[in-house]
Coordinates of C-alpha atoms in Angstrom, one line a residue:
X1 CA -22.8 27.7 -1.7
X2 CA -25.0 24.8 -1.7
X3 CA -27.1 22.6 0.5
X4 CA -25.3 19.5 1.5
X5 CA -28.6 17.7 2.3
X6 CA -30.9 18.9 -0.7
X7 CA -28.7 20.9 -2.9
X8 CA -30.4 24.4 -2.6
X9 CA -28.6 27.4 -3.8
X10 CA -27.8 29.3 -0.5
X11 CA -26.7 33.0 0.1
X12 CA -23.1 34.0 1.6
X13 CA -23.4 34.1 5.4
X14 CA -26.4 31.4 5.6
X15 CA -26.2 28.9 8.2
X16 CA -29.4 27.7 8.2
X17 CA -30.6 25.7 4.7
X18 CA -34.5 27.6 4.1
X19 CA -35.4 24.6 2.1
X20 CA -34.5 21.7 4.2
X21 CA -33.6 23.3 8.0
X22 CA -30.0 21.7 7.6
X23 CA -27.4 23.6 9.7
X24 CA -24.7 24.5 7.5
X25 CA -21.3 24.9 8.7
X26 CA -19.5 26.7 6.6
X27 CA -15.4 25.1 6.2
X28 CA -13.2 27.1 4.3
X29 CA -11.7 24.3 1.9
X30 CA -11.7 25.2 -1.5
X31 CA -8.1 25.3 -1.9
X32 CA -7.3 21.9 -0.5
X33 CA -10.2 20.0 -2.1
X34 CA -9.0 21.8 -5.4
X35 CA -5.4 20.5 -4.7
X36 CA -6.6 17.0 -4.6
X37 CA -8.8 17.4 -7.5
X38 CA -5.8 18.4 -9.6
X39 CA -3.1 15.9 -7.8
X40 CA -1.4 19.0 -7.1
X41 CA 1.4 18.3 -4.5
X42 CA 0.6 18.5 -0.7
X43 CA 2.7 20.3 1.4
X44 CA 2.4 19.0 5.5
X45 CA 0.3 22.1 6.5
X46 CA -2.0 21.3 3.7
X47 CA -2.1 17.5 5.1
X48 CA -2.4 18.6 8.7
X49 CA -6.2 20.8 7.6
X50 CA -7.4 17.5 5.7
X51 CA -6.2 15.9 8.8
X52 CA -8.4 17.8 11.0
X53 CA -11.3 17.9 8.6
X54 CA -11.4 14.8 8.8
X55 CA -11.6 14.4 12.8
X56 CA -14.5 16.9 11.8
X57 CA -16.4 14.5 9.4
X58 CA -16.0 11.9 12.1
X59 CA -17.4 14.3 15.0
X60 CA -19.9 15.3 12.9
X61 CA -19.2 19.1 12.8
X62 CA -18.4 19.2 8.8
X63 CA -20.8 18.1 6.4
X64 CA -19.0 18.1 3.3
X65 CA -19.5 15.0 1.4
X66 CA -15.9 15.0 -0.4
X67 CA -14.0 15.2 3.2
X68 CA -16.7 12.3 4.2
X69 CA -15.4 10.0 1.3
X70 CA -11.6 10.9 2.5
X71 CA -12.5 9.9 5.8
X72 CA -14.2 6.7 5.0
X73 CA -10.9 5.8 2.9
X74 CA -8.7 6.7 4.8
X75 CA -10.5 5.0 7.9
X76 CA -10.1 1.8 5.7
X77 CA -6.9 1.7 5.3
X78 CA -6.1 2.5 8.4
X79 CA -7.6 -0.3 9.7
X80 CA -6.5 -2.7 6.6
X81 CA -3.4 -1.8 7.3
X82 CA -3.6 -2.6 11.0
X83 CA -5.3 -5.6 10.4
X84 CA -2.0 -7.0 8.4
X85 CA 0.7 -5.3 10.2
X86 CA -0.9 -7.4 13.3
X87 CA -1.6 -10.6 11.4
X88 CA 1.9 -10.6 10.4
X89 CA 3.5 -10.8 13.8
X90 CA 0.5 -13.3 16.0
X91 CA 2.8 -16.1 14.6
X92 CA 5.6 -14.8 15.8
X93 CA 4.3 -13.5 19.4
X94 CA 2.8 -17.0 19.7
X95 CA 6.0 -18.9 19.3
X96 CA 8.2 -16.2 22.0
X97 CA 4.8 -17.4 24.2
X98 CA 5.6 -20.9 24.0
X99 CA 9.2 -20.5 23.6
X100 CA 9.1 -18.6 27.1
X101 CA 6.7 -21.5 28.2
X102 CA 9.1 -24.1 27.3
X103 CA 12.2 -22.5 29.1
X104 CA 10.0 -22.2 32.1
X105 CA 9.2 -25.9 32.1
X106 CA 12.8 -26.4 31.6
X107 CA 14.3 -24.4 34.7
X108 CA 11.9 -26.3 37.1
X109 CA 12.8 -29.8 35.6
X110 CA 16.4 -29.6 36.3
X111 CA 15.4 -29.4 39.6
X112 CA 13.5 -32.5 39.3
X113 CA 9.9 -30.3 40.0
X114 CA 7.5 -31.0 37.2
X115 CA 6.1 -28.0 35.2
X116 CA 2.9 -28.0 36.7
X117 CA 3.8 -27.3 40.1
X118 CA 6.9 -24.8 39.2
X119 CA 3.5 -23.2 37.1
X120 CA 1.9 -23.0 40.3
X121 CA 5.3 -22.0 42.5
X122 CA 5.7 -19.2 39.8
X123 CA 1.8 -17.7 40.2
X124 CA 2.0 -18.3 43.8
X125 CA 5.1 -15.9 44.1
X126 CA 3.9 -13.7 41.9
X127 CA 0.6 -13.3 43.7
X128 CA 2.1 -12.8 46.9
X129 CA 4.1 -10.1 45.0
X130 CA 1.4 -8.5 44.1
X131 CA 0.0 -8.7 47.9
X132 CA 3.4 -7.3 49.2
X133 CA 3.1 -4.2 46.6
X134 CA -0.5 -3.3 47.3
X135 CA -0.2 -3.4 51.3
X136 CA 3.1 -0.7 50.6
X137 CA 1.3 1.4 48.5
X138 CA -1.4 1.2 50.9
X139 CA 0.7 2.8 54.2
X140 CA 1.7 5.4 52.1

């Protein structure tokens, strides 16, 4: 086993690095990172460990500079991903918004009220709502 921080040859059972003072924890992951050397395939147990080494990386309780790579990547495209899957649909939520909006102003217009104050009859009745709700939940 080596040093992660300096690269010194350690003995089995060190946790301690005598060259450096870095605290080596010592993961048990041979096997996996071997698997993904090889492009062997990857059973779910087997991505359920590199799961939770890499919660480790992030937490800072493994060390391993391998799982740190893994976790960067897949940390990117994570949030890549995110960041399209969301872009795709503002367009969409933005025209239910305004389509809502629109249907709104049409209700109080065919009874001759203009938007504005149908706007302000909607948030007033909804405020008072709110009132009504808070002042039962507040006998209770």
């Amino acid at each position: 086993m080596f040093c992660n921080k300096c690269g010194c040859e350690l003995k089995d059972g060190e946790n301690i690095c005598l060259a450096c003072g870095n605290d080596i924890t010592k993961v048990d992951i041979p096997d996996l990172m071997e698997k993904l050397e090889k492009n062997d395939s990857l059973y779910f147990e087997d991505i359920v460990e590199l799961f939770k080494l890499m919660i480790a990386s992030i937490t800072g309780k493994e060390k391993n500079k391998k799982i740190r790579n893994i976790t960067i990547i897949f940390v990117y495209v994570i949030g890549i991903s995110l960041f399209i899957f969301l872009g795709a649909f503002i367009r969409p939520i933005g025209y239910f918004i305004l389509n809502i909006k629109n249907s709104f102003d049409s209700f109080w217009m065919a009874f001759g009220i203009s938007p504005r104050i149908g706007g302000d009859i909607l948030f007033f009745g909804i405020f008072i709502g709110i009132i009504f709700i808070l002042k039962k939940n507040s006998e209770k």
